[in-house]
Amino acid sequence: MGTTLPIPTIHPTLSHSALPEVPDDFKGRIVLGIDPGTLVMGYGAVVDRKEGPVLLAAGVLRAPAKAAVPQRLGYLGAELEELLMRLKPSVVVVEEAFCGKNVQSALRIGEGRGVVLAAAARFGAEIVQYPPAVAKRSIVGNGAADKRHVARMVARELHPAEVPDSLDATDALALALTYLHHSSPLGTL
């Protein structure tokens, strides 16, 4: 599937045994939200159902903190490709680039976004991007909501599923749910 950078072996890989593996013949729509970063990348996958979205998987990909940025990006790219192969999303939703007060942080997020966009394109998923304020407004009703408020509303919408404690994961789930809010329901399951 392409060449990847050497991955440091000092860091444990994604716990593949904890992730579901979606069968190749699954007919439903799976939406994977990604909150990009170069150290921690949140992910959240939901299945679109008539009764409402159902949590499939959520968590974080965590690169080795002491590795240089190119190695971290290589690590996250390899882990993301494995995540895509296991979850088989038809849509990948990524936080759109934004320029905050810290230019260096914006550049790092852009690098993480590049990894996500490239992996999703290679996988063949539809790629959708939303600014953070659009996702917050969709989930909370306020584009300036803080991450904890978003996490509470994500948990409420996905009840009774266990939503992870990670704010990066709940931000990713918020992106996936935003896509479902803005698209017409499939109604196939």
mmCIF file of C-alpha atoms in Angstrom:
data_model
loop_
_atom_site.group_PDB
_atom_site.id
_atom_site.type_symbol
_atom_site.label_atom_id
_atom_site.label_comp_id
_atom_site.label_asym_id
_atom_site.label_seq_id
_atom_site.Cartn_x
_atom_site.Cartn_y
_atom_site.Cartn_z
ATOM 1 C CA MET A 1 0.000 0.000 0.000
ATOM 2 C CA GLY A 2 3.011 2.279 -0.223
ATOM 3 C CA THR A 3 6.222 2.963 1.569
ATOM 4 C CA THR A 4 6.175 4.172 5.145
ATOM 5 C CA LEU A 5 8.922 5.675 7.244
ATOM 6 C CA PRO A 6 10.631 3.417 9.759
ATOM 7 C CA ILE A 7 8.461 3.345 12.859
ATOM 8 C CA PRO A 8 10.131 3.504 16.264
ATOM 9 C CA THR A 9 9.665 0.206 18.067
ATOM 10 C CA ILE A 10 9.822 1.834 21.504
ATOM 11 C CA HIS A 11 6.176 2.855 21.284
ATOM 12 C CA PRO A 12 3.330 0.333 21.391
ATOM 13 C CA THR A 13 1.179 0.191 18.280
ATOM 14 C CA LEU A 14 -2.563 0.671 18.095
ATOM 15 C CA SER A 15 -4.369 -1.995 20.082
ATOM 16 C CA HIS A 16 -5.799 -3.783 17.069
ATOM 17 C CA SER A 17 -7.398 -6.445 19.228
ATOM 18 C CA ALA A 18 -9.595 -3.791 20.874
ATOM 19 C CA LEU A 19 -10.851 -2.468 17.531
ATOM 20 C CA PRO A 20 -13.707 -4.069 15.654
ATOM 21 C CA GLU A 21 -12.984 -5.301 12.154
ATOM 22 C CA VAL A 22 -15.831 -4.408 9.835
ATOM 23 C CA PRO A 23 -16.609 -7.195 7.344
ATOM 24 C CA ASP A 24 -15.886 -6.429 3.687
ATOM 25 C CA ASP A 25 -19.540 -7.012 2.772
ATOM 26 C CA PHE A 26 -20.946 -4.546 5.356
ATOM 27 C CA LYS A 27 -23.548 -2.389 3.573
ATOM 28 C CA GLY A 28 -24.067 0.385 6.132
ATOM 29 C CA ARG A 29 -22.502 3.819 6.166
ATOM 30 C CA ILE A 30 -19.594 4.249 8.560
ATOM 31 C CA VAL A 31 -18.378 7.773 9.202
ATOM 32 C CA LEU A 32 -14.932 8.270 10.720
ATOM 33 C CA GLY A 33 -14.105 11.627 12.278
ATOM 34 C CA ILE A 34 -10.467 12.601 12.777
ATOM 35 C CA ASP A 35 -9.134 15.336 15.043
ATOM 36 C CA PRO A 36 -5.660 15.776 13.527
ATOM 37 C CA GLY A 37 -2.401 16.396 15.320
ATOM 38 C CA THR A 38 1.249 15.431 15.098
ATOM 39 C CA LEU A 39 1.491 13.896 18.554
ATOM 40 C CA VAL A 40 -2.083 12.841 19.359
ATOM 41 C CA MET A 41 -4.730 12.185 16.736
ATOM 42 C CA GLY A 42 -8.296 11.582 17.908
ATOM 43 C CA TYR A 43 -10.600 9.265 15.989
ATOM 44 C CA GLY A 44 -14.263 8.399 16.302
ATOM 45 C CA ALA A 45 -16.338 6.138 14.064
ATOM 46 C CA VAL A 46 -20.126 5.897 14.001
ATOM 47 C CA VAL A 47 -22.531 3.734 12.044
ATOM 48 C CA ASP A 48 -25.481 5.563 10.513
ATOM 49 C CA ARG A 49 -28.719 3.821 11.496
ATOM 50 C CA LYS A 50 -32.402 4.738 11.182
ATOM 51 C CA GLU A 51 -32.663 4.834 14.982
ATOM 52 C CA GLY A 52 -29.705 7.214 15.202
ATOM 53 C CA PRO A 53 -25.935 6.969 15.099
ATOM 54 C CA VAL A 54 -24.225 4.091 16.885
ATOM 55 C CA LEU A 55 -20.679 4.286 18.247
ATOM 56 C CA LEU A 56 -18.382 1.838 16.471
ATOM 57 C CA ALA A 57 -14.964 2.850 17.831
ATOM 58 C CA ALA A 58 -13.222 5.857 19.321
ATOM 59 C CA GLY A 59 -9.859 6.666 20.821
ATOM 60 C CA VAL A 60 -6.531 8.256 20.058
ATOM 61 C CA LEU A 61 -3.459 7.437 18.057
ATOM 62 C CA ARG A 62 -0.449 8.605 20.049
ATOM 63 C CA ALA A 63 2.963 9.066 18.417
ATOM 64 C CA PRO A 64 6.213 8.783 20.381
ATOM 65 C CA ALA A 65 6.680 12.191 22.029
ATOM 66 C CA LYS A 66 10.471 12.178 21.686
ATOM 67 C CA ALA A 67 10.475 11.340 17.983
ATOM 68 C CA ALA A 68 11.089 14.042 15.391
ATOM 69 C CA VAL A 69 8.024 15.374 13.577
ATOM 70 C CA PRO A 70 8.648 13.398 10.340
ATOM 71 C CA GLN A 71 8.864 10.127 12.296
ATOM 72 C CA ARG A 72 5.730 10.991 14.283
ATOM 73 C CA LEU A 73 3.867 11.702 11.040
ATOM 74 C CA GLY A 74 5.086 8.393 9.598
ATOM 75 C CA TYR A 75 3.950 6.564 12.712
ATOM 76 C CA LEU A 76 0.517 8.228 12.721
ATOM 77 C CA GLY A 77 0.118 7.592 8.995
ATOM 78 C CA ALA A 78 0.809 3.872 9.387
ATOM 79 C CA GLU A 79 -1.564 3.597 12.358
ATOM 80 C CA LEU A 80 -4.257 5.556 10.514
ATOM 81 C CA GLU A 81 -3.981 3.269 7.488
ATOM 82 C CA GLU A 82 -4.507 0.253 9.756
ATOM 83 C CA LEU A 83 -7.488 2.001 11.368
ATOM 84 C CA LEU A 84 -9.020 2.653 7.937
ATOM 85 C CA MET A 85 -8.503 -0.980 6.886
ATOM 86 C CA ARG A 86 -10.226 -2.284 10.038
ATOM 87 C CA LEU A 87 -13.137 0.176 10.248
ATOM 88 C CA LYS A 88 -13.752 0.577 6.489
ATOM 89 C CA PRO A 89 -15.393 4.010 6.614
ATOM 90 C CA SER A 90 -17.170 5.292 3.536
ATOM 91 C CA VAL A 91 -16.675 8.875 4.763
ATOM 92 C CA VAL A 92 -13.740 10.441 6.609
ATOM 93 C CA VAL A 93 -14.420 13.809 8.239
ATOM 94 C CA VAL A 94 -11.439 15.973 9.133
ATOM 95 C CA GLU A 95 -11.225 19.185 11.079
ATOM 96 C CA GLU A 96 -10.604 21.967 8.577
ATOM 97 C CA ALA A 97 -7.483 24.081 8.910
ATOM 98 C CA PHE A 98 -7.825 27.189 11.010
ATOM 99 C CA CYS A 99 -5.384 29.865 12.046
ATOM 100 C CA GLY A 100 -5.425 30.493 15.754
ATOM 101 C CA LYS A 101 -3.142 32.742 17.732
ATOM 102 C CA ASN A 102 -0.232 30.288 17.622
ATOM 103 C CA VAL A 103 1.099 29.963 14.077
ATOM 104 C CA GLN A 104 3.392 27.066 15.019
ATOM 105 C CA SER A 105 0.403 25.058 16.317
ATOM 106 C CA ALA A 106 -1.527 25.805 13.122
ATOM 107 C CA LEU A 107 1.388 24.523 11.043
ATOM 108 C CA ARG A 108 1.594 21.304 13.099
ATOM 109 C CA ILE A 109 -2.144 20.711 12.768
ATOM 110 C CA GLY A 110 -1.758 21.260 9.018
ATOM 111 C CA GLU A 111 0.922 18.577 8.899
ATOM 112 C CA GLY A 112 -1.364 16.162 10.753
ATOM 113 C CA ARG A 113 -4.222 17.028 8.396
ATOM 114 C CA GLY A 114 -1.990 16.220 5.446
ATOM 115 C CA VAL A 115 -1.360 12.736 6.809
ATOM 116 C CA VAL A 116 -5.107 12.181 7.292
ATOM 117 C CA LEU A 117 -6.115 13.551 3.891
ATOM 118 C CA ALA A 118 -3.491 11.459 2.092
ATOM 119 C CA ALA A 119 -4.402 8.239 3.937
ATOM 120 C CA ALA A 120 -8.148 8.752 3.399
ATOM 121 C CA ALA A 121 -7.609 9.507 -0.304
ATOM 122 C CA ARG A 122 -5.480 6.372 -0.749
ATOM 123 C CA PHE A 123 -8.157 4.352 1.020
ATOM 124 C CA GLY A 124 -10.830 5.739 -1.337
ATOM 125 C CA ALA A 125 -13.164 7.241 1.254
ATOM 126 C CA GLU A 126 -15.199 10.364 0.636
ATOM 127 C CA ILE A 127 -13.397 13.202 2.433
ATOM 128 C CA VAL A 128 -15.334 15.993 4.129
ATOM 129 C CA GLN A 129 -13.879 18.912 6.080
ATOM 130 C CA TYR A 130 -15.541 21.144 8.664
ATOM 131 C CA PRO A 131 -14.156 24.093 10.600
ATOM 132 C CA PRO A 132 -14.113 23.484 14.364
ATOM 133 C CA ALA A 133 -16.836 26.111 14.906
ATOM 134 C CA VAL A 134 -19.229 24.327 12.528
ATOM 135 C CA ALA A 135 -18.849 21.040 14.393
ATOM 136 C CA LYS A 136 -19.298 22.764 17.765
ATOM 137 C CA ARG A 137 -22.403 24.577 16.522
ATOM 138 C CA SER A 138 -23.837 21.334 15.129
ATOM 139 C CA ILE A 139 -23.301 19.407 18.367
ATOM 140 C CA VAL A 140 -23.741 22.073 21.052
ATOM 141 C CA GLY A 141 -25.512 24.947 19.295
ATOM 142 C CA ASN A 142 -22.588 27.281 19.985
ATOM 143 C CA GLY A 143 -19.563 27.575 17.680
ATOM 144 C CA ALA A 144 -17.399 28.776 20.564
ATOM 145 C CA ALA A 145 -18.225 25.890 22.941
ATOM 146 C CA ASP A 146 -15.367 24.385 24.907
ATOM 147 C CA LYS A 147 -14.159 20.799 24.434
ATOM 148 C CA ARG A 148 -15.788 19.520 27.642
ATOM 149 C CA HIS A 149 -19.199 20.805 26.595
ATOM 150 C CA VAL A 150 -18.761 19.144 23.184
ATOM 151 C CA ALA A 151 -17.796 15.877 24.944
ATOM 152 C CA ARG A 152 -20.936 15.961 27.119
ATOM 153 C CA MET A 153 -23.196 16.521 24.115
ATOM 154 C CA VAL A 154 -21.475 13.784 22.105
ATOM 155 C CA ALA A 155 -22.036 11.389 25.021
ATOM 156 C CA ARG A 156 -25.701 12.397 25.182
ATOM 157 C CA GLU A 157 -26.206 11.827 21.455
ATOM 158 C CA LEU A 158 -24.487 8.447 21.456
ATOM 159 C CA HIS A 159 -26.114 7.136 24.621
ATOM 160 C CA PRO A 160 -25.929 4.514 26.021
ATOM 161 C CA ALA A 161 -22.537 3.906 24.412
ATOM 162 C CA GLU A 162 -19.406 4.427 26.431
ATOM 163 C CA VAL A 163 -17.805 7.534 25.012
ATOM 164 C CA PRO A 164 -14.058 7.770 25.704
ATOM 165 C CA ASP A 165 -12.645 10.273 28.180
ATOM 166 C CA SER A 166 -10.235 11.713 25.616
ATOM 167 C CA LEU A 167 -11.301 15.146 24.382
ATOM 168 C CA ASP A 168 -9.449 14.437 21.126
ATOM 169 C CA ALA A 169 -11.649 11.369 20.585
ATOM 170 C CA THR A 170 -14.873 13.218 21.436
ATOM 171 C CA ASP A 171 -13.871 16.050 19.071
ATOM 172 C CA ALA A 172 -13.429 13.412 16.352
ATOM 173 C CA LEU A 173 -16.842 11.927 17.162
ATOM 174 C CA ALA A 174 -18.311 15.443 16.979
ATOM 175 C CA LEU A 175 -16.974 15.731 13.422
ATOM 176 C CA ALA A 176 -18.540 12.394 12.420
ATOM 177 C CA LEU A 177 -21.870 13.376 13.993
ATOM 178 C CA THR A 178 -21.758 16.759 12.277
ATOM 179 C CA TYR A 179 -21.510 14.991 8.949
ATOM 180 C CA LEU A 180 -24.582 12.925 9.799
ATOM 181 C CA HIS A 181 -26.459 16.069 10.882
ATOM 182 C CA HIS A 182 -25.694 17.684 7.523
ATOM 183 C CA SER A 183 -26.399 14.670 5.302
ATOM 184 C CA SER A 184 -29.589 12.870 4.503
ATOM 185 C CA PRO A 185 -30.152 9.646 6.459
ATOM 186 C CA LEU A 186 -29.416 6.429 4.637
ATOM 187 C CA GLY A 187 -32.134 4.409 6.279
ATOM 188 C CA THR A 188 -30.566 1.162 5.106
ATOM 189 C CA LEU A 189 -29.986 -0.500 8.454
#
